[in-house]
Structures are given as C-alpha cells and as structure tokens.
JSON list of C-alpha atoms in Angstrom, two decimals:
[
{"chain": "H", "resi": 1476, "resn": "ASP", "atom": "CA", "xyz": [-0.24, -0.10, 0.41]},
{"chain": "H", "resi": 1477, "resn": "GLY", "atom": "CA", "xyz": [3.24, 2.09, -0.07]},
{"chain": "H", "resi": 1478, "resn": "ASP", "atom": "CA", "xyz": [2.90, 3.11, 3.44]},
{"chain": "H", "resi": 1479, "resn": "ASP", "atom": "CA", "xyz": [4.88, 0.06, 5.21]},
{"chain": "H", "resi": 1480, "resn": "HIS", "atom": "CA", "xyz": [8.32, -0.28, 4.76]},
{"chain": "H", "resi": 1481, "resn": "ASP", "atom": "CA", "xyz": [10.73, -2.47, 5.19]},
{"chain": "H", "resi": 1482, "resn": "ALA", "atom": "CA", "xyz": [13.22, -1.48, 8.11]},
{"chain": "H", "resi": 1483, "resn": "ALA", "atom": "CA", "xyz": [16.38, -4.18, 7.58]},
{"chain": "H", "resi": 1484, "resn": "SER", "atom": "CA", "xyz": [16.02, -3.08, 3.22]},
{"chain": "H", "resi": 1485, "resn": "HIS", "atom": "CA", "xyz": [15.66, 0.47, 3.91]},
{"chain": "H", "resi": 1486, "resn": "ALA", "atom": "CA", "xyz": [18.61, 3.23, 4.04]},
{"chain": "H", "resi": 1487, "resn": "HIS", "atom": "CA", "xyz": [18.39, 4.69, 7.47]},
{"chain": "H", "resi": 1488, "resn": "SER", "atom": "CA", "xyz": [19.04, 7.87, 8.75]},
{"chain": "H", "resi": 1489, "resn": "PRO", "atom": "CA", "xyz": [22.53, 9.12, 9.97]},
{"chain": "H", "resi": 1490, "resn": "GLY", "atom": "CA", "xyz": [23.33, 9.29, 13.53]},
{"chain": "H", "resi": 1491, "resn": "CYS", "atom": "CA", "xyz": [20.30, 6.72, 14.15]},
{"chain": "H", "resi": 1492, "resn": "GLU", "atom": "CA", "xyz": [22.14, 4.18, 15.70]},
{"chain": "H", "resi": 1493, "resn": "CYS", "atom": "CA", "xyz": [21.81, 3.99, 19.63]},
{"chain": "H", "resi": 1494, "resn": "GLY", "atom": "CA", "xyz": [21.94, 0.40, 20.39]},
{"chain": "H", "resi": 1495, "resn": "ILE", "atom": "CA", "xyz": [24.64, -0.43, 22.08]},
{"chain": "H", "resi": 1496, "resn": "ASP", "atom": "CA", "xyz": [25.20, -3.28, 18.83]},
{"chain": "H", "resi": 1497, "resn": "GLY", "atom": "CA", "xyz": [24.69, 0.00, 16.33]},
{"chain": "H", "resi": 1498, "resn": "VAL", "atom": "CA", "xyz": [20.56, -0.90, 15.61]},
{"chain": "H", "resi": 1499, "resn": "ASP", "atom": "CA", "xyz": [18.11, 1.90, 16.18]},
{"chain": "H", "resi": 1500, "resn": "PRO", "atom": "CA", "xyz": [15.80, 0.20, 19.17]},
{"chain": "H", "resi": 1501, "resn": "HIS", "atom": "CA", "xyz": [13.18, 3.19, 17.76]},
{"chain": "H", "resi": 1502, "resn": "VAL", "atom": "CA", "xyz": [10.55, 0.84, 15.79]},
{"chain": "H", "resi": 1503, "resn": "TRP", "atom": "CA", "xyz": [7.49, 2.20, 17.38]},
{"chain": "H", "resi": 1504, "resn": "VAL", "atom": "CA", "xyz": [7.85, 6.27, 16.01]},
{"chain": "H", "resi": 1505, "resn": "SER", "atom": "CA", "xyz": [7.15, 4.51, 12.50]},
{"chain": "H", "resi": 1506, "resn": "PRO", "atom": "CA", "xyz": [3.28, 3.55, 11.86]},
{"chain": "H", "resi": 1507, "resn": "ALA", "atom": "CA", "xyz": [4.04, 1.50, 9.04]},
{"chain": "H", "resi": 1508, "resn": "LEU", "atom": "CA", "xyz": [6.85, -0.53, 11.87]},
{"chain": "H", "resi": 1509, "resn": "VAL", "atom": "CA", "xyz": [4.41, -0.23, 14.14]},
{"chain": "H", "resi": 1510, "resn": "LYS", "atom": "CA", "xyz": [1.99, -2.34, 11.54]},
{"chain": "H", "resi": 1511, "resn": "SER", "atom": "CA", "xyz": [4.29, -4.88, 11.13]},
{"chain": "H", "resi": 1512, "resn": "GLN", "atom": "CA", "xyz": [4.87, -5.58, 15.34]},
{"chain": "H", "resi": 1513, "resn": "ALA", "atom": "CA", "xyz": [0.75, -5.78, 15.07]},
{"chain": "H", "resi": 1514, "resn": "GLU", "atom": "CA", "xyz": [0.70, -8.50, 12.83]},
{"chain": "H", "resi": 1515, "resn": "THR", "atom": "CA", "xyz": [3.36, -10.12, 14.81]},
{"chain": "H", "resi": 1516, "resn": "ILE", "atom": "CA", "xyz": [0.59, -9.72, 17.96]},
{"chain": "H", "resi": 1517, "resn": "ARG", "atom": "CA", "xyz": [-2.24, -10.40, 16.17]},
{"chain": "H", "resi": 1518, "resn": "ASP", "atom": "CA", "xyz": [-0.74, -13.82, 14.92]},
{"chain": "H", "resi": 1519, "resn": "THR", "atom": "CA", "xyz": [0.83, -15.03, 17.89]},
{"chain": "H", "resi": 1520, "resn": "LEU", "atom": "CA", "xyz": [-2.02, -13.96, 19.94]},
{"chain": "H", "resi": 1521, "resn": "ILE", "atom": "CA", "xyz": [-3.99, -16.86, 17.66]},
{"chain": "H", "resi": 1522, "resn": "ALA", "atom": "CA", "xyz": [-1.54, -19.01, 18.03]},
{"chain": "H", "resi": 1523, "resn": "ILE", "atom": "CA", "xyz": [-1.61, -19.51, 21.41]},
{"chain": "H", "resi": 1524, "resn": "ASP", "atom": "CA", "xyz": [-5.29, -19.10, 21.99]},
{"chain": "H", "resi": 1525, "resn": "PRO", "atom": "CA", "xyz": [-7.06, -19.71, 17.99]},
{"chain": "H", "resi": 1526, "resn": "ASP", "atom": "CA", "xyz": [-10.72, -19.42, 19.73]},
{"chain": "H", "resi": 1527, "resn": "GLY", "atom": "CA", "xyz": [-10.27, -15.49, 20.05]},
{"chain": "H", "resi": 1528, "resn": "ARG", "atom": "CA", "xyz": [-9.55, -15.21, 16.78]},
{"chain": "H", "resi": 1529, "resn": "PRO", "atom": "CA", "xyz": [-12.15, -13.12, 15.74]},
{"chain": "H", "resi": 1530, "resn": "GLU", "atom": "CA", "xyz": [-11.45, -11.02, 18.54]},
{"chain": "H", "resi": 1531, "resn": "TYR", "atom": "CA", "xyz": [-7.82, -10.79, 17.44]},
{"chain": "H", "resi": 1532, "resn": "GLU", "atom": "CA", "xyz": [-8.84, -9.84, 13.66]},
{"chain": "H", "resi": 1533, "resn": "ALA", "atom": "CA", "xyz": [-11.29, -7.58, 14.72]},
{"chain": "H", "resi": 1534, "resn": "ASN", "atom": "CA", "xyz": [-9.20, -5.45, 16.91]},
{"chain": "H", "resi": 1535, "resn": "TYR", "atom": "CA", "xyz": [-6.63, -5.47, 14.53]},
{"chain": "H", "resi": 1536, "resn": "GLY", "atom": "CA", "xyz": [-8.11, -4.01, 11.87]},
{"chain": "H", "resi": 1537, "resn": "ARG", "atom": "CA", "xyz": [-9.12, -0.90, 13.41]},
{"chain": "H", "resi": 1538, "resn": "PHE", "atom": "CA", "xyz": [-5.86, -0.70, 15.02]},
{"chain": "H", "resi": 1539, "resn": "ILE", "atom": "CA", "xyz": [-4.39, -0.79, 11.62]},
{"chain": "H", "resi": 1540, "resn": "ASP", "atom": "CA", "xyz": [-7.24, 1.55, 10.07]},
{"chain": "H", "resi": 1541, "resn": "GLU", "atom": "CA", "xyz": [-5.86, 4.32, 12.73]},
{"chain": "H", "resi": 1542, "resn": "LEU", "atom": "CA", "xyz": [-2.64, 3.75, 12.04]},
{"chain": "H", "resi": 1543, "resn": "THR", "atom": "CA", "xyz": [-3.64, 4.07, 8.22]},
{"chain": "H", "resi": 1544, "resn": "GLU", "atom": "CA", "xyz": [-5.18, 7.33, 8.98]},
{"chain": "H", "resi": 1545, "resn": "LEU", "atom": "CA", "xyz": [-2.01, 8.55, 11.16]},
{"chain": "H", "resi": 1546, "resn": "GLN", "atom": "CA", "xyz": [0.35, 8.18, 7.93]},
{"chain": "H", "resi": 1547, "resn": "ARG", "atom": "CA", "xyz": [-2.24, 9.92, 6.01]},
{"chain": "H", "resi": 1548, "resn": "ASN", "atom": "CA", "xyz": [-2.16, 13.09, 8.34]},
{"chain": "H", "resi": 1549, "resn": "ILE", "atom": "CA", "xyz": [1.51, 13.21, 8.69]},
{"chain": "H", "resi": 1550, "resn": "ARG", "atom": "CA", "xyz": [1.92, 12.40, 5.04]},
{"chain": "H", "resi": 1551, "resn": "GLU", "atom": "CA", "xyz": [0.08, 15.72, 4.34]},
{"chain": "H", "resi": 1552, "resn": "LYS", "atom": "CA", "xyz": [1.68, 17.88, 6.67]},
{"chain": "H", "resi": 1553, "resn": "LEU", "atom": "CA", "xyz": [5.40, 16.76, 5.96]},
{"chain": "H", "resi": 1554, "resn": "THR", "atom": "CA", "xyz": [5.38, 16.06, 1.57]},
{"chain": "H", "resi": 1555, "resn": "PRO", "atom": "CA", "xyz": [5.97, 19.31, 1.29]},
{"chain": "H", "resi": 1556, "resn": "LEU", "atom": "CA", "xyz": [9.61, 19.19, 4.23]},
{"chain": "H", "resi": 1557, "resn": "GLN", "atom": "CA", "xyz": [10.98, 15.28, 2.44]},
{"chain": "H", "resi": 1558, "resn": "GLY", "atom": "CA", "xyz": [14.52, 15.73, 1.87]},
{"chain": "H", "resi": 1559, "resn": "ARG", "atom": "CA", "xyz": [14.18, 18.34, 5.04]},
{"chain": "H", "resi": 1560, "resn": "THR", "atom": "CA", "xyz": [16.87, 17.71, 8.11]},
{"chain": "H", "resi": 1561, "resn": "ILE", "atom": "CA", "xyz": [15.91, 17.00, 11.75]},
{"chain": "H", "resi": 1562, "resn": "TYR", "atom": "CA", "xyz": [18.16, 17.84, 14.61]},
{"chain": "H", "resi": 1563, "resn": "VAL", "atom": "CA", "xyz": [17.84, 15.72, 17.61]},
{"chain": "H", "resi": 1564, "resn": "TYR", "atom": "CA", "xyz": [19.77, 15.37, 20.65]},
{"chain": "H", "resi": 1565, "resn": "HIS", "atom": "CA", "xyz": [18.77, 11.47, 21.60]},
{"chain": "H", "resi": 1566, "resn": "PRO", "atom": "CA", "xyz": [18.67, 10.12, 17.55]},
{"chain": "H", "resi": 1567, "resn": "THR", "atom": "CA", "xyz": [14.69, 8.42, 18.65]},
{"chain": "H", "resi": 1568, "resn": "TYR", "atom": "CA", "xyz": [13.62, 9.14, 15.07]},
{"chain": "H", "resi": 1569, "resn": "GLY", "atom": "CA", "xyz": [15.54, 7.33, 12.31]},
{"chain": "H", "resi": 1570, "resn": "TYR", "atom": "CA", "xyz": [12.61, 5.03, 11.35]},
{"chain": "H", "resi": 1571, "resn": "PHE", "atom": "CA", "xyz": [9.97, 7.79, 11.24]},
{"chain": "H", "resi": 1572, "resn": "CYS", "atom": "CA", "xyz": [12.30, 10.02, 8.99]},
{"chain": "H", "resi": 1573, "resn": "ASP", "atom": "CA", "xyz": [12.81, 7.63, 6.80]},
{"chain": "H", "resi": 1574, "resn": "GLU", "atom": "CA", "xyz": [8.92, 6.18, 6.87]},
{"chain": "H", "resi": 1575, "resn": "PHE", "atom": "CA", "xyz": [7.60, 9.86, 6.32]},
{"chain": "H", "resi": 1576, "resn": "GLY", "atom": "CA", "xyz": [11.57, 11.44, 3.77]},
{"chain": "H", "resi": 1577, "resn": "LEU", "atom": "CA", "xyz": [13.09, 13.46, 5.95]},
{"chain": "H", "resi": 1578, "resn": "VAL", "atom": "CA", "xyz": [17.11, 12.88, 7.40]},
{"chain": "H", "resi": 1579, "resn": "GLN", "atom": "CA", "xyz": [17.34, 12.69, 11.23]},
{"chain": "H", "resi": 1580, "resn": "LYS", "atom": "CA", "xyz": [21.05, 14.48, 12.67]},
{"chain": "H", "resi": 1581, "resn": "ALA", "atom": "CA", "xyz": [21.77, 13.59, 16.05]},
{"chain": "H", "resi": 1582, "resn": "ILE", "atom": "CA", "xyz": [24.27, 14.61, 18.81]},
{"chain": "H", "resi": 1583, "resn": "GLU", "atom": "CA", "xyz": [24.02, 12.02, 20.75]},
{"chain": "H", "resi": 1584, "resn": "VAL", "atom": "CA", "xyz": [25.84, 8.63, 18.97]},
{"chain": "H", "resi": 1585, "resn": "GLU", "atom": "CA", "xyz": [25.86, 5.51, 20.45]},
{"chain": "H", "resi": 1586, "resn": "GLY", "atom": "CA", "xyz": [24.43, 6.42, 23.62]},
{"chain": "H", "resi": 1587, "resn": "LYS", "atom": "CA", "xyz": [26.95, 8.15, 24.24]},
{"chain": "H", "resi": 1588, "resn": "PRO", "atom": "CA", "xyz": [27.58, 12.72, 24.66]},
{"chain": "H", "resi": 1589, "resn": "PRO", "atom": "CA", "xyz": [29.32, 13.81, 22.03]},
{"chain": "H", "resi": 1590, "resn": "THR", "atom": "CA", "xyz": [33.10, 14.73, 22.60]},
{"chain": "H", "resi": 1591, "resn": "PRO", "atom": "CA", "xyz": [33.86, 18.08, 23.29]},
{"chain": "H", "resi": 1592, "resn": "LYS", "atom": "CA", "xyz": [36.03, 17.81, 19.41]},
{"chain": "H", "resi": 1593, "resn": "THR", "atom": "CA", "xyz": [31.95, 16.21, 18.06]},
{"chain": "H", "resi": 1594, "resn": "LEU", "atom": "CA", "xyz": [30.43, 18.88, 20.20]},
{"chain": "H", "resi": 1595, "resn": "ALA", "atom": "CA", "xyz": [32.40, 21.49, 18.46]},
{"chain": "H", "resi": 1596, "resn": "ASP", "atom": "CA", "xyz": [31.85, 19.64, 14.84]},
{"chain": "H", "resi": 1597, "resn": "TRP", "atom": "CA", "xyz": [28.06, 19.76, 15.61]},
{"chain": "H", "resi": 1598, "resn": "ILE", "atom": "CA", "xyz": [27.96, 23.17, 16.30]},
{"chain": "H", "resi": 1599, "resn": "ARG", "atom": "CA", "xyz": [29.61, 24.46, 13.27]},
{"chain": "H", "resi": 1600, "resn": "ASN", "atom": "CA", "xyz": [27.49, 21.51, 11.27]},
{"chain": "H", "resi": 1601, "resn": "ALA", "atom": "CA", "xyz": [24.48, 23.16, 12.21]},
{"chain": "H", "resi": 1602, "resn": "ARG", "atom": "CA", "xyz": [25.42, 27.28, 12.00]},
{"chain": "H", "resi": 1603, "resn": "GLN", "atom": "CA", "xyz": [26.33, 26.23, 8.13]},
{"chain": "H", "resi": 1604, "resn": "ASP", "atom": "CA", "xyz": [22.97, 24.42, 8.60]},
{"chain": "H", "resi": 1605, "resn": "GLU", "atom": "CA", "xyz": [21.19, 27.20, 9.39]},
{"chain": "H", "resi": 1606, "resn": "VAL", "atom": "CA", "xyz": [19.46, 25.28, 12.37]},
{"chain": "H", "resi": 1607, "resn": "ARG", "atom": "CA", "xyz": [16.07, 26.59, 14.14]},
{"chain": "H", "resi": 1608, "resn": "VAL", "atom": "CA", "xyz": [15.30, 23.97, 16.06]},
{"chain": "H", "resi": 1609, "resn": "ILE", "atom": "CA", "xyz": [16.74, 20.89, 18.15]},
{"chain": "H", "resi": 1610, "resn": "PHE", "atom": "CA", "xyz": [14.42, 18.33, 19.44]},
{"chain": "H", "resi": 1611, "resn": "VAL", "atom": "CA", "xyz": [15.26, 16.98, 22.57]},
{"chain": "H", "resi": 1612, "resn": "GLN", "atom": "CA", "xyz": [13.32, 14.44, 24.33]},
{"chain": "H", "resi": 1613, "resn": "PRO", "atom": "CA", "xyz": [13.00, 14.88, 28.57]},
{"chain": "H", "resi": 1614, "resn": "GLU", "atom": "CA", "xyz": [13.95, 11.45, 28.83]},
{"chain": "H", "resi": 1615, "resn": "PHE", "atom": "CA", "xyz": [17.54, 12.45, 28.22]},
{"chain": "H", "resi": 1616, "resn": "ASN", "atom": "CA", "xyz": [20.18, 14.41, 30.14]},
{"chain": "H", "resi": 1617, "resn": "ARG", "atom": "CA", "xyz": [19.44, 18.24, 27.44]},
{"chain": "H", "resi": 1618, "resn": "SER", "atom": "CA", "xyz": [23.34, 19.75, 28.23]},
{"chain": "H", "resi": 1619, "resn": "ALA", "atom": "CA", "xyz": [24.96, 19.32, 24.86]},
{"chain": "H", "resi": 1620, "resn": "ALA", "atom": "CA", "xyz": [21.53, 20.36, 23.05]},
{"chain": "H", "resi": 1621, "resn": "GLU", "atom": "CA", "xyz": [21.47, 23.58, 25.47]},
{"chain": "H", "resi": 1622, "resn": "LYS", "atom": "CA", "xyz": [25.10, 24.59, 24.25]},
{"chain": "H", "resi": 1623, "resn": "VAL", "atom": "CA", "xyz": [24.14, 24.05, 20.97]},
{"chain": "H", "resi": 1624, "resn": "ALA", "atom": "CA", "xyz": [21.78, 26.02, 20.99]},
{"chain": "H", "resi": 1625, "resn": "GLU", "atom": "CA", "xyz": [23.04, 28.70, 22.67]},
{"chain": "H", "resi": 1626, "resn": "SER", "atom": "CA", "xyz": [26.35, 28.40, 20.21]},
{"chain": "H", "resi": 1627, "resn": "THR", "atom": "CA", "xyz": [23.75, 28.70, 17.17]},
{"chain": "H", "resi": 1628, "resn": "GLY", "atom": "CA", "xyz": [20.34, 30.79, 18.35]},
{"chain": "H", "resi": 1629, "resn": "ALA", "atom": "CA", "xyz": [18.51, 27.32, 17.39]},
{"chain": "H", "resi": 1630, "resn": "LYS", "atom": "CA", "xyz": [15.65, 26.68, 19.86]},
{"chain": "H", "resi": 1631, "resn": "LEU", "atom": "CA", "xyz": [15.03, 23.63, 22.12]},
{"chain": "H", "resi": 1632, "resn": "VAL", "atom": "CA", "xyz": [11.42, 21.48, 21.30]},
{"chain": "H", "resi": 1633, "resn": "ALA", "atom": "CA", "xyz": [10.89, 18.67, 23.94]},
{"chain": "H", "resi": 1634, "resn": "HIS", "atom": "CA", "xyz": [9.37, 15.78, 22.38]},
{"chain": "H", "resi": 1635, "resn": "SER", "atom": "CA", "xyz": [8.51, 11.92, 24.41]},
{"chain": "H", "resi": 1636, "resn": "THR", "atom": "CA", "xyz": [7.69, 9.02, 21.59]},
{"chain": "H", "resi": 1637, "resn": "LEU", "atom": "CA", "xyz": [7.21, 7.78, 25.52]},
{"chain": "H", "resi": 1638, "resn": "ASP", "atom": "CA", "xyz": [3.87, 9.35, 25.80]},
{"chain": "H", "resi": 1639, "resn": "ARG", "atom": "CA", "xyz": [0.86, 6.88, 26.02]},
{"chain": "H", "resi": 1640, "resn": "ASP", "atom": "CA", "xyz": [-1.14, 8.67, 22.99]},
{"chain": "H", "resi": 1641, "resn": "TYR", "atom": "CA", "xyz": [0.81, 7.11, 20.71]},
{"chain": "H", "resi": 1642, "resn": "PHE", "atom": "CA", "xyz": [-1.75, 8.44, 18.22]},
{"chain": "H", "resi": 1643, "resn": "GLN", "atom": "CA", "xyz": [-1.27, 11.50, 20.02]},
{"chain": "H", "resi": 1644, "resn": "SER", "atom": "CA", "xyz": [1.95, 11.48, 20.39]},
{"chain": "H", "resi": 1645, "resn": "MET", "atom": "CA", "xyz": [2.88, 10.93, 15.96]},
{"chain": "H", "resi": 1646, "resn": "ARG", "atom": "CA", "xyz": [0.37, 13.67, 15.20]},
{"chain": "H", "resi": 1647, "resn": "ASN", "atom": "CA", "xyz": [2.33, 16.55, 17.93]},
{"chain": "H", "resi": 1648, "resn": "LEU", "atom": "CA", "xyz": [5.59, 15.21, 16.09]},
{"chain": "H", "resi": 1649, "resn": "ALA", "atom": "CA", "xyz": [4.46, 15.65, 12.91]},
{"chain": "H", "resi": 1650, "resn": "ALA", "atom": "CA", "xyz": [3.26, 19.33, 14.10]},
{"chain": "H", "resi": 1651, "resn": "LEU", "atom": "CA", "xyz": [6.44, 20.16, 15.67]},
{"chain": "H", "resi": 1652, "resn": "ILE", "atom": "CA", "xyz": [8.13, 19.39, 12.80]},
{"chain": "H", "resi": 1653, "resn": "ALA", "atom": "CA", "xyz": [6.16, 21.66, 10.47]},
{"chain": "H", "resi": 1654, "resn": "GLU", "atom": "CA", "xyz": [6.31, 24.37, 12.95]},
{"chain": "H", "resi": 1655, "resn": "ALA", "atom": "CA", "xyz": [10.08, 24.58, 12.95]},
{"chain": "H", "resi": 1656, "resn": "TYR", "atom": "CA", "xyz": [10.15, 24.74, 9.21]},
{"chain": "H", "resi": 1657, "resn": "ALA", "atom": "CA", "xyz": [7.87, 27.12, 9.12]},
{"chain": "H", "resi": 1658, "resn": "ALA", "atom": "CA", "xyz": [9.44, 29.62, 11.36]},
{"chain": "H", "resi": 1659, "resn": "SER", "atom": "CA", "xyz": [12.71, 28.86, 10.08]},
{"chain": "H", "resi": 1660, "resn": "ALA", "atom": "CA", "xyz": [11.39, 29.94, 6.61]},
{"chain": "H", "resi": 1661, "resn": "ASP", "atom": "CA", "xyz": [9.80, 32.94, 8.81]},
{"chain": "H", "resi": 1662, "resn": "THR", "atom": "CA", "xyz": [13.39, 34.32, 10.07]},
{"chain": "H", "resi": 1663, "resn": "THR", "atom": "CA", "xyz": [15.39, 32.94, 6.55]},
{"chain": "H", "resi": 1664, "resn": "GLY", "atom": "CA", "xyz": [13.04, 34.98, 4.51]},
{"chain": "H", "resi": 1665, "resn": "GLN", "atom": "CA", "xyz": [12.43, 31.47, 2.59]}
]
C-alpha cells in the first residue's frame, strides 16, 4: 500500500544507531513498522488462543485503520518537507524520518554524549545548516543540546516518543516539525 517499509532493506537516516549493538531500537516511531509489530502480535495471539481469532482480527483491523489514518495525516503535513533534516539530541526519530522522507542528525551517537571535538563539529555544521530547532527528549540530559542551541541560536523543542497516547504523540511530532520549518522560513525569509 506504499505506507509500509522494510526496515532491514531501507537506507536509514545517519546518526540513528543508538543501541549498544549499533541497531536503532526505536521501531515504534514508524507507523509502518508498528503495523508489522501489530501483525506479529495478532498472529502470536491467534496461535496461542485460536478461539480468540475473531476478536484479535477485529481489533487488529481497527488498529490498522487508525495507523493508516495517522500515516495519511503525517504525510499531509510532512510531504512538502521531504529531504529536509531534523536535528535531535538523542537519535530516536530515524525510522520516522525514513518513513516520511526526512533526515535525522543527532548530537548523541550510540548512547554516548558528544566529545568536545564532536560537539564543536556539530555546532559548526548546525550553524552552516542554519538550524533553528533541536528536538530533545525529556528522558535525556539536554546539556549538550543546550550548548548547541546557545552557540547557534536554535530553540530546543521537547518531544517524547514515550507518551501514553501514541497517536497524539506522532501527530504532535509531525506538527512540531512542520512548525519548526515554518518558523525557520519566517526568520530566514525563505
């Protein structure tokens, strides 16, 4: 249907490997990958409890419909921004960026804060890219992101992918990205 993507074969946004094994564990930020997870859960539940099949399939169908609508809403907001880069502290959004045609640049790599040299390079690159917004997650130390923001004039924008309301969290993320680029265009005259 064009909304799904195969994480194993998809080129992934740079700076997204944050697991100790170099693999990005944040699959839930991609509605397409959540669809795949839901299918696995449905199939496993049916294998364990065949009598519950009608209920599992009905719930799965409703959930997939909601995810499809979420994807449509996000695409509507972000399609005009395809190819643009979002700047983040913790590399949580790689799969989201892959699915919606964005690129993620992260300050933190492989779960480690940046070295002073890496931070200086990041600040230089952020200035060249005229970064206006850096996404930070409340669950992580933001001191390195604050240094980049102070040095570049960027604004820190908080967003958590761990909110209880998954659908609202993803809609909020798309809105924050769209607002960040709208604000950037307003200040740069683009």
